[in-house]
Short mmCIF file of C-alpha atoms in Angstrom, two decimals:
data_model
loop_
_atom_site.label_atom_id
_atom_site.label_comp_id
_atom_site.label_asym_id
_atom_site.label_seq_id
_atom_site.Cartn_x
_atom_site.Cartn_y
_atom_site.Cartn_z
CA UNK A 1 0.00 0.00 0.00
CA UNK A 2 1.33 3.64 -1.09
CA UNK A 3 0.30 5.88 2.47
CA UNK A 4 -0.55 9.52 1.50
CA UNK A 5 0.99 12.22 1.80
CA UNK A 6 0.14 13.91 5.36
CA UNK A 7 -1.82 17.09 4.96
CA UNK A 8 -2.29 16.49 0.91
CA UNK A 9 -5.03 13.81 0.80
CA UNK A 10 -7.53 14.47 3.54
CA UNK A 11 -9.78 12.25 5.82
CA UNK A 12 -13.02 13.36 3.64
CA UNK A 13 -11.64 12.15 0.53
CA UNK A 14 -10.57 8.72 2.53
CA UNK A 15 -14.00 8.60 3.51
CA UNK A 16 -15.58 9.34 -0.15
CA UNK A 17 -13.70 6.40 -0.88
CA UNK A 18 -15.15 4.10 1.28
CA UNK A 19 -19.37 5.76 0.40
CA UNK A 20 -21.32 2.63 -0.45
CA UNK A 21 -23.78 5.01 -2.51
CA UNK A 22 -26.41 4.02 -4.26
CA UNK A 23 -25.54 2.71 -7.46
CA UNK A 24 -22.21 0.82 -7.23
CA UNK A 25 -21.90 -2.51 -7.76
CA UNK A 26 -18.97 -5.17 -6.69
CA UNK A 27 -16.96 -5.50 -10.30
CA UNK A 28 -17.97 -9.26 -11.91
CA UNK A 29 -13.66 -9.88 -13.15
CA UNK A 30 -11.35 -7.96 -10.98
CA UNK A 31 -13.88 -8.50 -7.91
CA UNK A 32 -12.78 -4.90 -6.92
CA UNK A 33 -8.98 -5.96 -6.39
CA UNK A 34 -5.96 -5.49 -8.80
CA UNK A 35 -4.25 -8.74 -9.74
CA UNK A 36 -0.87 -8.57 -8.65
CA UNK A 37 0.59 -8.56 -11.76
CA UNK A 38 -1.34 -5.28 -12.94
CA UNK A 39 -0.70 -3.12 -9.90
CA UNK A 40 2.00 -1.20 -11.28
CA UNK A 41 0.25 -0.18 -14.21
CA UNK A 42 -0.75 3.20 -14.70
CA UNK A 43 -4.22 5.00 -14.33
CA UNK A 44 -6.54 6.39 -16.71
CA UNK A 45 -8.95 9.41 -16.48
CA UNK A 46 -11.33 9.56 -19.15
CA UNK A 47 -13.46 13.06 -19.05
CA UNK A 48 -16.13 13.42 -21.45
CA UNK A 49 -17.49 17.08 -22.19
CA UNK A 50 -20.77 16.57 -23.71
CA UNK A 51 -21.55 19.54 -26.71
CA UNK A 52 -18.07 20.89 -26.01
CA UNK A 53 -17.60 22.46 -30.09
CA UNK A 54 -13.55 21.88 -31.18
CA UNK A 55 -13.13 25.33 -31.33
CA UNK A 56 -14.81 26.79 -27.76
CA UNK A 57 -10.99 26.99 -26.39
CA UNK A 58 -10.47 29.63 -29.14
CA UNK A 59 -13.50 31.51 -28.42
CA UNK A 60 -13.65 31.15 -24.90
CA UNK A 61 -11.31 31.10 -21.32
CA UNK A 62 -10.46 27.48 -20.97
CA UNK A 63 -7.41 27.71 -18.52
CA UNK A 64 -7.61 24.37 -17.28
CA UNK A 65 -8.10 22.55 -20.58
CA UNK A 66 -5.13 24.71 -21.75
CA UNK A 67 -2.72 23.34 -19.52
CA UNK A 68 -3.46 19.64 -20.20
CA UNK A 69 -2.25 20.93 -23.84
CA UNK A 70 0.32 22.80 -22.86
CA UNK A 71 1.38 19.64 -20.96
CA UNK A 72 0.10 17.10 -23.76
CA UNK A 73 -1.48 16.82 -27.14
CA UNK A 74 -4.43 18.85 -28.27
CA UNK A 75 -6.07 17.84 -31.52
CA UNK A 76 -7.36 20.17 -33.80
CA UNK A 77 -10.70 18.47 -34.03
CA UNK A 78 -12.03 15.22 -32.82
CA UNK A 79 -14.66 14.02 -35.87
CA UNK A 80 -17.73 12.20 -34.51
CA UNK A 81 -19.20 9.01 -36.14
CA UNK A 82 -22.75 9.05 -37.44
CA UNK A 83 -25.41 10.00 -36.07
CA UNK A 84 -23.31 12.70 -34.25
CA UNK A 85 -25.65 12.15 -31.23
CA UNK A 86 -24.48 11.41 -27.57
CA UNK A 87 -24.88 7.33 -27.30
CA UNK A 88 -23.23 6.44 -30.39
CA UNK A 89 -20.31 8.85 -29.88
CA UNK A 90 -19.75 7.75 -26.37
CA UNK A 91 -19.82 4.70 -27.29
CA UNK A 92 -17.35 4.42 -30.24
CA UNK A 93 -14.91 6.29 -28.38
CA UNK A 94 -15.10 3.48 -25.46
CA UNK A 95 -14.82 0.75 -28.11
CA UNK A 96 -13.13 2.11 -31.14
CA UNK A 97 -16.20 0.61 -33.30
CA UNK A 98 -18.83 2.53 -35.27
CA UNK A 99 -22.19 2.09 -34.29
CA UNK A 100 -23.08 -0.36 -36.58
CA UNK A 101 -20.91 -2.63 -35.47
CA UNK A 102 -21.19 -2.05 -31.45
CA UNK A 103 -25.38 -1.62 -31.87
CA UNK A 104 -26.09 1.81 -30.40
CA UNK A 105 -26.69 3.88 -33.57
CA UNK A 106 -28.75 6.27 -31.97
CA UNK A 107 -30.32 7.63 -28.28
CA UNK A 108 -33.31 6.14 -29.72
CA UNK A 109 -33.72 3.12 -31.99
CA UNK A 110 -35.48 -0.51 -31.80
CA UNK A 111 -34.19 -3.81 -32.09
CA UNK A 112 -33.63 -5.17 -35.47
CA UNK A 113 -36.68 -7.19 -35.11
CA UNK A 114 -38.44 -4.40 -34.32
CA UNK A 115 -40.00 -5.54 -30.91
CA UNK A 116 -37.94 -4.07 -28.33
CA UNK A 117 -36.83 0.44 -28.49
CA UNK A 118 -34.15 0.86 -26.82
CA UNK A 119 -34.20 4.82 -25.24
CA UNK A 120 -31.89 6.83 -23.22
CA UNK A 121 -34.54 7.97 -20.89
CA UNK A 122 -35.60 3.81 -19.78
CA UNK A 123 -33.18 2.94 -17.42
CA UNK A 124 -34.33 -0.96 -18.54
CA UNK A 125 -32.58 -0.90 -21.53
CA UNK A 126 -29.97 1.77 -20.71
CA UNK A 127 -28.56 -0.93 -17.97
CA UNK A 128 -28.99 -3.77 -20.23
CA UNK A 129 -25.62 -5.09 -21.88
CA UNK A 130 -27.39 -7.26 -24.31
CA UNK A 131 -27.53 -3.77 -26.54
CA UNK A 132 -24.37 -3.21 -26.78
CA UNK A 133 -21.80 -4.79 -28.94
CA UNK A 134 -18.11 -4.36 -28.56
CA UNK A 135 -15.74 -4.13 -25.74
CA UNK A 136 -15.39 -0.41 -24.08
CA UNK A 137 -12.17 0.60 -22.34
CA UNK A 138 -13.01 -0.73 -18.73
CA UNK A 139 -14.82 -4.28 -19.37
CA UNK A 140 -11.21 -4.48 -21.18
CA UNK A 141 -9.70 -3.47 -18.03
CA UNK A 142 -11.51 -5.40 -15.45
CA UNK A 143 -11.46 -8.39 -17.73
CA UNK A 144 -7.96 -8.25 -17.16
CA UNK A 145 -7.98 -8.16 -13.62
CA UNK A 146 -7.68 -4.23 -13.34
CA UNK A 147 -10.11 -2.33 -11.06
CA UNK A 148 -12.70 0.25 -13.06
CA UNK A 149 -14.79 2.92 -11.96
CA UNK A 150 -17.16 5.05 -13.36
CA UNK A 151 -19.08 8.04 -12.49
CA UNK A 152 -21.31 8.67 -15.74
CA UNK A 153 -20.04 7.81 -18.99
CA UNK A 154 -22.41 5.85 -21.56
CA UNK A 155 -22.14 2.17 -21.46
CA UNK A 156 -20.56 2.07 -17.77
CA UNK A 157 -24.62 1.23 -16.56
CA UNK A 158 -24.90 -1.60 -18.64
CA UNK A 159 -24.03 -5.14 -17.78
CA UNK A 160 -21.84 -5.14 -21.04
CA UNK A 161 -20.58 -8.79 -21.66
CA UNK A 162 -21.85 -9.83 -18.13
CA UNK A 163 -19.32 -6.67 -16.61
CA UNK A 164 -19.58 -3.97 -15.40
CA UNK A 165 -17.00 -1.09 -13.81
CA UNK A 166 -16.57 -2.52 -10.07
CA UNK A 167 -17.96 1.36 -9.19
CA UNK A 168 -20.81 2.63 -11.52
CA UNK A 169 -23.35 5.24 -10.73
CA UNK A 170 -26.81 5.27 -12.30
CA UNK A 171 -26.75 8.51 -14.07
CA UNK A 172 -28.07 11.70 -12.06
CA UNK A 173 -27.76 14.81 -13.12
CA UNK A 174 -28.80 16.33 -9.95
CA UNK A 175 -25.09 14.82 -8.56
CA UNK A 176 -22.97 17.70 -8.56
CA UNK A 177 -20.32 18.51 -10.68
CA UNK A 178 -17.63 18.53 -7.96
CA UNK A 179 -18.63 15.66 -5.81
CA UNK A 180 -17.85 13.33 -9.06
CA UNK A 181 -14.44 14.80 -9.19
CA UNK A 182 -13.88 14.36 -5.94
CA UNK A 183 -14.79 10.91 -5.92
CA UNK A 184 -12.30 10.43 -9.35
CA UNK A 185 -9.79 11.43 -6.18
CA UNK A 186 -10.85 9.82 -3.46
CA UNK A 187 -10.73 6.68 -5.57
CA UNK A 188 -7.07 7.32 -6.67
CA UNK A 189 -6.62 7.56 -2.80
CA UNK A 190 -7.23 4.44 -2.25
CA UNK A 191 -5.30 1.40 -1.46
CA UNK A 192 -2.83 0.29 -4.36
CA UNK A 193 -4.69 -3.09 -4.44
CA UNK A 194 -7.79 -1.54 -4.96
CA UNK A 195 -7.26 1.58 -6.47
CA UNK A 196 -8.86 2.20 -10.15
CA UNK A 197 -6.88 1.94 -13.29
CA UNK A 198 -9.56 3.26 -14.77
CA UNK A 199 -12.40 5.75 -14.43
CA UNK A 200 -14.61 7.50 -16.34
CA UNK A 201 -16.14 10.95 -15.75
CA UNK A 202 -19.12 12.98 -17.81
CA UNK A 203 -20.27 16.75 -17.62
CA UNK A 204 -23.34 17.79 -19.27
CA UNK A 205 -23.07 21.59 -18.41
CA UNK A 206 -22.41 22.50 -21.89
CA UNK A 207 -24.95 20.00 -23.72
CA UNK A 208 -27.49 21.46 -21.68
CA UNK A 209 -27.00 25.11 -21.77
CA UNK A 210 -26.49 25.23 -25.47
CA UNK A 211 -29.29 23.36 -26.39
CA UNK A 212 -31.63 25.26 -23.84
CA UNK A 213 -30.23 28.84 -24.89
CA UNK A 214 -28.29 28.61 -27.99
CA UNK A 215 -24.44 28.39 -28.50
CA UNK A 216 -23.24 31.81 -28.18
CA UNK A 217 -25.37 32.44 -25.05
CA UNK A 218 -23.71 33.75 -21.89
CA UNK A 219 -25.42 30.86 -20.12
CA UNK A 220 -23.05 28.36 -22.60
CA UNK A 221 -19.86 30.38 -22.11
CA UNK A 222 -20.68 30.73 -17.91
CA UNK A 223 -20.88 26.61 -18.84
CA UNK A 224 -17.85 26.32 -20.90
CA UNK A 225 -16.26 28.29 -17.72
CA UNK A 226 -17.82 26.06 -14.92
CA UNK A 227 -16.57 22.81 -17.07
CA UNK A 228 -12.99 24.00 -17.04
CA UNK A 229 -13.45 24.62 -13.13
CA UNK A 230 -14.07 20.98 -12.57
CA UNK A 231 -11.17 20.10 -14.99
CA UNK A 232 -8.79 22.66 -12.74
CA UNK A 233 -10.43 21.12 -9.90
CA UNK A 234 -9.32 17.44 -11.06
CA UNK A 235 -5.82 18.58 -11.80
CA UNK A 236 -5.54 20.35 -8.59
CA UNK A 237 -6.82 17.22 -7.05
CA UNK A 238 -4.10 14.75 -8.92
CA UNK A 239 -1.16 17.09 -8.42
CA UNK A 240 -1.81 15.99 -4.23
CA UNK A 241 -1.40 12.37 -4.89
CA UNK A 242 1.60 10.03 -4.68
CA UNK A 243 0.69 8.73 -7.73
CA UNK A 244 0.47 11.43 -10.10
CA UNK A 245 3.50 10.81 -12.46
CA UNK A 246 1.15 7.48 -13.51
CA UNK A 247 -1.57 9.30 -14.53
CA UNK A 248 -3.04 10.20 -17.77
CA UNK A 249 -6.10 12.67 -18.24
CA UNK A 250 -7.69 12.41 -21.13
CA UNK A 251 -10.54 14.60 -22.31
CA UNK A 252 -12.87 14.31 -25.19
CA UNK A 253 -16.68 15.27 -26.38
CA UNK A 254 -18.63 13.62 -28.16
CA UNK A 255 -19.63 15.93 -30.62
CA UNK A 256 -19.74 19.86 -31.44
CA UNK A 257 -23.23 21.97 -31.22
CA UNK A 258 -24.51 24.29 -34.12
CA UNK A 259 -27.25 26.60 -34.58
CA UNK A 260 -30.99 26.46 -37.00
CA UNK A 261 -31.39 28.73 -39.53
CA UNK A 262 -34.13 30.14 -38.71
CA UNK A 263 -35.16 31.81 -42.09
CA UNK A 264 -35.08 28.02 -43.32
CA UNK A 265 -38.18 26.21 -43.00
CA UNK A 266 -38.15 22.82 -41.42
CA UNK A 267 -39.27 20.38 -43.79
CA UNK A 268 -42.46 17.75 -42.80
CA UNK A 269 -42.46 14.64 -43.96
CA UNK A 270 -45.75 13.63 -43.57
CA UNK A 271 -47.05 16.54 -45.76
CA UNK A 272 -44.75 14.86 -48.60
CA UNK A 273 -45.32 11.15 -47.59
CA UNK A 274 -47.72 8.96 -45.97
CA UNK A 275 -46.16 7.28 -42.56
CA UNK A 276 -48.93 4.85 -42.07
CA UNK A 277 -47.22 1.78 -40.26
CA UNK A 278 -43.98 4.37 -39.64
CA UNK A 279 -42.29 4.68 -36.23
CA UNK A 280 -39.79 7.91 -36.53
CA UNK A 281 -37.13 9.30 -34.68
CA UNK A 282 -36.73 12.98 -34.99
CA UNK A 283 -34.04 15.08 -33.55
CA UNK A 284 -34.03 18.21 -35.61
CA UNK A 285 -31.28 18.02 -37.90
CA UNK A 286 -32.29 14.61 -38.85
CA UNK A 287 -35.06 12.25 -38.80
CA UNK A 288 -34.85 8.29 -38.95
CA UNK A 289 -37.89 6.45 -40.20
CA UNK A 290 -38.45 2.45 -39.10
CA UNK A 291 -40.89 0.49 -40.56
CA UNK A 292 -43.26 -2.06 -39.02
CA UNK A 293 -42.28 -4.73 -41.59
CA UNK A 294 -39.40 -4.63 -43.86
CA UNK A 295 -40.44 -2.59 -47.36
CA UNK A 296 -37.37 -2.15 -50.12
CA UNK A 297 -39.58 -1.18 -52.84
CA UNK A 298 -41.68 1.52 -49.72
CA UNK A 299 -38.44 2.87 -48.52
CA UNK A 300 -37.23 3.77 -52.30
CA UNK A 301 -40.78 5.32 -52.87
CA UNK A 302 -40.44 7.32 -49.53
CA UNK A 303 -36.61 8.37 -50.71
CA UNK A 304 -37.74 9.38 -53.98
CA UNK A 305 -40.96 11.39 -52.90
CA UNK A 306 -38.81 13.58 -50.07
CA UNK A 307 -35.88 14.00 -52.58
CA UNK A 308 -38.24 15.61 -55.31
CA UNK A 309 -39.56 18.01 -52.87
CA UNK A 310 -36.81 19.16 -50.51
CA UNK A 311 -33.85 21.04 -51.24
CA UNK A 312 -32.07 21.52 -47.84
CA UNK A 313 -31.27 17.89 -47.50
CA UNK A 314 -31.81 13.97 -48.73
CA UNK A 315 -33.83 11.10 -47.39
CA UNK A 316 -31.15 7.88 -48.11
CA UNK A 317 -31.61 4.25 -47.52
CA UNK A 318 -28.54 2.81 -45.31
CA UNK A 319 -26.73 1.10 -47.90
CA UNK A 320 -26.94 4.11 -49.94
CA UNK A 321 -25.63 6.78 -47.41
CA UNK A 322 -22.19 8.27 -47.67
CA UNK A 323 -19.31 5.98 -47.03
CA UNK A 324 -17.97 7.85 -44.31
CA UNK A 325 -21.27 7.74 -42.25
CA UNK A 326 -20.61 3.81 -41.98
CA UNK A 327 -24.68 2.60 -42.14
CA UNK A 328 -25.25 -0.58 -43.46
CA UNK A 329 -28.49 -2.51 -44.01
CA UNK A 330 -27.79 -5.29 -41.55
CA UNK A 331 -27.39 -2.99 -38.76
CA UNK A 332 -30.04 -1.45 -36.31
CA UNK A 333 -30.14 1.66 -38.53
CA UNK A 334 -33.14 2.57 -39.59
CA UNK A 335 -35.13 2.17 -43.14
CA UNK A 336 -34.99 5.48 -44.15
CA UNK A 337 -32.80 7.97 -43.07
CA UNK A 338 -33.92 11.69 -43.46
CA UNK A 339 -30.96 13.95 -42.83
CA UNK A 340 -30.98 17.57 -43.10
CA UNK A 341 -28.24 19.91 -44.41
CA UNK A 342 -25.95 22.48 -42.13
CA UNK A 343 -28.15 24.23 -39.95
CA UNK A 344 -31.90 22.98 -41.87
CA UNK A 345 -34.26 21.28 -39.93
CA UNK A 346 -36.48 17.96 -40.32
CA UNK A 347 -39.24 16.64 -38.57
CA UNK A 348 -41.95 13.53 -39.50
CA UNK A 349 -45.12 15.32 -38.57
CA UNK A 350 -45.74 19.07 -37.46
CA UNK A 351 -46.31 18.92 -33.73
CA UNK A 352 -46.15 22.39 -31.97
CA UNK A 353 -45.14 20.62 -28.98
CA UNK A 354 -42.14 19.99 -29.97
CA UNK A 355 -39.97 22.95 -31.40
CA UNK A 356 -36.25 23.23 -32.29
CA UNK A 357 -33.35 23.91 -29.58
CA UNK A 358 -31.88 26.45 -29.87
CA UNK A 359 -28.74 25.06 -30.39
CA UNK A 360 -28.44 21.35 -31.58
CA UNK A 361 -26.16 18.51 -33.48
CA UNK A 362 -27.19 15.94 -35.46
CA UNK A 363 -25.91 16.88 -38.49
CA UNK A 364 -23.79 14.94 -40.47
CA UNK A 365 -20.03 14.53 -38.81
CA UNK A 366 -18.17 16.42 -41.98
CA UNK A 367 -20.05 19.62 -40.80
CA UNK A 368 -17.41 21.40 -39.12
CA UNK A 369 -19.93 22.52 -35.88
CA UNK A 370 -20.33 19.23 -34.96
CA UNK A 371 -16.32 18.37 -34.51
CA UNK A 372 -15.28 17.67 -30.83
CA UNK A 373 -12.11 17.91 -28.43
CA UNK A 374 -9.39 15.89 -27.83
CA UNK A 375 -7.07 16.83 -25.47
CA UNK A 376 -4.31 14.68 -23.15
CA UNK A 377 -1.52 14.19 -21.18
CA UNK A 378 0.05 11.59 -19.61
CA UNK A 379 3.61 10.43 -18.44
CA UNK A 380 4.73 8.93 -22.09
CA UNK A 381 2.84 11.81 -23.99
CA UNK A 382 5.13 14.34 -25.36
CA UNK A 383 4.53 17.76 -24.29
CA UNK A 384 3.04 20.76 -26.15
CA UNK A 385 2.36 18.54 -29.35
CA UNK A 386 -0.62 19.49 -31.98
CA UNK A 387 -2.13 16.44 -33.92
CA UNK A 388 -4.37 17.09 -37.14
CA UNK A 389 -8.30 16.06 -36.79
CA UNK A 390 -8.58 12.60 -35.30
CA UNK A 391 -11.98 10.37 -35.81
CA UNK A 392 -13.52 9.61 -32.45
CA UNK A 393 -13.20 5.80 -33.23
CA UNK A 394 -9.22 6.24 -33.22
CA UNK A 395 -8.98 7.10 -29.35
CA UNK A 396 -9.36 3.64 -27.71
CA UNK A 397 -6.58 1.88 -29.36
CA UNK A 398 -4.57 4.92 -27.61
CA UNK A 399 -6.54 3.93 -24.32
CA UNK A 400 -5.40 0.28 -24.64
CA UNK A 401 -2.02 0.85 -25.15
CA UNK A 402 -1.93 3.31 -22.11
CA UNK A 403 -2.98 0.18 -20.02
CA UNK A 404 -0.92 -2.25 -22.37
CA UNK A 405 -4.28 -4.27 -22.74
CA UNK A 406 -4.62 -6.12 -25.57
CA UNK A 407 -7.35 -5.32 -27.94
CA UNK A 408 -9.60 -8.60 -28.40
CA UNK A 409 -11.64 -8.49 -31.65
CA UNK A 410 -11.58 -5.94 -35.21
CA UNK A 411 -11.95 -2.55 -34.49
CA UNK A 412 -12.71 0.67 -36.89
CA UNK A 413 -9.86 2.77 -34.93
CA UNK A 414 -6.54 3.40 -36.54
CA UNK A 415 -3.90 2.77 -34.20
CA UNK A 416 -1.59 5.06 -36.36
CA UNK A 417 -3.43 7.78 -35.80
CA UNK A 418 -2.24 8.31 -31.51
CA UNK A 419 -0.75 5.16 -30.52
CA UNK A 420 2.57 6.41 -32.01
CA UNK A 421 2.11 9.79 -29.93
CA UNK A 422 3.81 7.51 -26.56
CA UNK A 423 7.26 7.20 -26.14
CA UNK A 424 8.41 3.62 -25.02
CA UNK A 425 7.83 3.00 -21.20
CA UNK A 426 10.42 2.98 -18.61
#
C-alpha cells in the first residue's frame, strides 16, 4: 500500500472512498482488487465534455483545458461518427467501433426485429448489456484483472458482456459537478490493491446550456467556464497524490453543437409522404424512419418522394448513405434515413409541442460545428504537441495501449493515428 501524503489527501476524501452510494456494484472480473501482476500499471482518467464544439478553447477562457495541452497533445478536431448524437459517440470512443458494429446507432432506436426500443430515458434498456456490442475501455480493463470505476459515462450502466466497472453510478444529473471529481480522487486515494486503473467521468453543463439557450449564449460560455473549473479542480486534485506521475487525463466530447437557420423552413415529412405503419425518430437536424415490416420497394418510394420536394437535404436508404457515415443494411439503422443539411431542420409530422433547440447537433459529422475535443496528457505523452483532426473511433486503441491491454476483436480505430504519440515505457 502507497500511504498519503500527510496534509495532501484528507480524511473526507478517505471517507468518499469508502461511500457505499447508491448505485455501485462489486466488479464481476477484478472482484474490486488489482491482480498482482497489474498493480504497477498506470491509471486512466477519461473526461467526457458533452456539446463541447472543437473550437470553444479559441473563443472562450479554458485555462484548465489549456494546460493539459500545454502539458500534452491537443487535436485540432475530434470528428464524430454518425449520427453525431451522444450514445453512439460515447460509445465508439469506449470501443473504437462505429455504431453499426457495437449496436447503439442512436439515443433512440429498436431492435432489429423491431419488438424491443431501446431509449436513453428507460433505465431498462440503458442498464442492459445485451444492446451493446463491442468491448469499451473498462470491461477491457476489469477483464484483465484491473479495477474500473465510473461516475457517468455511456455504457458504464450496462451489464456489457456480463461486466460492469466494479464502481458505476446510475446517471443523475442532480449529482454535482464537484462531488464526481472528488470521488475520481478519493478513488485514486485508495489502497494500491484496490485503487482504479480506470475511471470515467461525464459533464453535461455545456450539452445542456447550449441546447436550452443557444451556442453563443452567456449561459453556454458561464458553462464552458464552470466545465474547465471541474477540470482545474481534477488537476488540482491529482497534483496531491503520490501517484500522479502514472496518470493520464484524457478529455474528449462527443460531438460539437450548431445553430438552425431560422429563415429556413423545417421540412415535414408527412405533408410529402404517408407514414402509415412508420415509427420515426426525430431530432431536428435529422429524422430516422423504421418500418413495421421490412419494405425495399416503400423505402425507395419514400426516398424518392422527399428528394423531389426538398432542397435543404436527402432522405437515403442505409446502404446508400455516404461511405464515411458507416450505415449498413444489416445494422439497427433505420429504413430510411432523413438527414438535413448544415443548420436545416427535419421533422416527420408538425407537432407544436415539440420545437427546435436552440442550439443542436445531429448533423452529419463532416459539418465542421459538430467536430469535438481531444485533449491529453500523460507520463509517455510528449509535451506541447498538436495532432491534425482525429476520428472519435481512433482514441481507444490509444486507451489500450496506455494500459498495455490487448485489444480482443476488429476494431474501426486506426492505431496510427495516436498510438505512435507515446514514447516507449520505462
Amino acid at each position: 500500500m502507497e500511504p498519503p501524503r500527510e496534509l495532501a489527501i484528507s480524511k473526507r476524501l478517505w471517507l468518499l472512498a469508502g461511500l457505499l452510494w447508491a448505485g455501485v456494484c462489486a466488479g464481476e472480473a477484478s472482484g474490486g482488487v488489482n491482480d498482482p501482476s497489474q498493480v504497477a500499471k498506470p491509471y486512466l482518467i477519461l473526461v467526457s465534455i458533452d456539446g463541447f464544439r472543437w473550437d470553444y478553447s479559441r473563443r472562450f477562457d479554458t485555462p484548465a483545458l489549456d494546460r493539459i495541452a500545454a502539458n500534452g497533445v491537443r487535436a485540432a478536431a475530434l470528428i464524430p461518427v454518425y449520427p453525431t448524437l451522444t450514445f453512439p459517440n460515447h460509445y465508439s470512443i469506449a470501443t473504437g467501433l462505429y455504431p453499426a458494429n457495437h449496436g447503439l446507432v442512436g439515443n433512440r432506436f429498436p431492435s432489429k426485429d423491431r419488438r424491443h426500443f431501446f431509449s436513453l430515458h428507460d433505465r431498462s434498456t440503458v442498464e442492459d448489456g445485451s444492446w451493446y456490442a463491442g468491448e469499451p475501455v473498462w470491461v477491457a480493463a476489469e477483464r484483465h484483472g484491473l479495477v474500473s470505476a465510473a461516475f457517468f459515462f455511456v455504457g458504464t450502466e450496462a451489464d456489457v458482456a456480463g461486466i460492469r466497472p466494479t464502481h458505476w453510478q446510475t446517471f443523475n444529473p442532480a449529482i454535482a459537478a464537484v462531488r464526481r471529481v472528488d470521488q475520481a480522487i478519493a478513488w485514486l486515494s485508495m489502497p494500491a490493491e484496490r485503487r482504479p486503473h480506470v475511471i470515467t467521468l461525464y459533464f453535461e453543463d455545456v450539452d445542456d446550456a447550449s441546447h436550452d439557450y443557444g451556442i453563443d449564449s452567456p449561459q453556454t460560455a458561464a458553462a464552458i467556464e464552470r466545465v474547465d473549473g471541474y477540470v482545474e479542480r481534477l488537476l488540482e486534485g491529482l497534483e496531491s497524490l503520490p501517484i500522479a506521475d502514472r496518470v493520464y487525463v484524457v478529455v474528449v466530447s462527443d460531438h460539437g453543437q450548431s445553430s438552425y437557420r431560422r429563415e429556413l423552413q423545417t421540412f415535414i415529412i408527412d405533408e410529402v409522404v404517408d407514414l402509415e405503419g412508420v415509427r420515426s425518430v426525430d431530432h431536428g437536424p435529422v429524422s430516422f424512419l423504421y418500418f413495421d415490416e421490412p419494405d425495399a420497394a416503400r423505402a425507395a418510394a419514400i426516398c424518392e418522394a422527399i428528394n423531389a420536394r426538398w432542397r435543404r437535404g436527402r432522405a437515403v436508404v442505409p446502404d446508400d448513405a455516404p461511405e464515411r457515415w458507416q450505415t449498413t443494411g444489416g445494422s439497427r439503422f433505420a429504413d430510411v434515413i432523413v438527414q438535413a443539411d448544415a443548420r436545416a431542420a427535419v421533422r416527420s409530422t408538425r407537432d407544436p409541442a415539440h420545437g427546435l433547440s436552440l442550439g443542436d447537433h445531429g448533423w452529419a459529422p463532416d459539418f465542421p460545428d459538430m467536430h469535438g475535443i481531444f485533449v491529453a496528457m500523460g507520463p509517455r505523452l510528449p509535451k506541447g504537441r498538436r495532432i491534425g483532426a482525429i476520428d472519435a473511433v481512433d482514441v481507444y486503441p490509444l486507451l489500450m495501449e496506455i494500459l498495455d491491454l490487448p485489444i480482443s476483436g476488429p476494431i474501426d480505430g486506426d492505431p496510427e493515428a495516436l498510438v505512435p504519440l507515446l514514447t516507449e515505457a520505462q
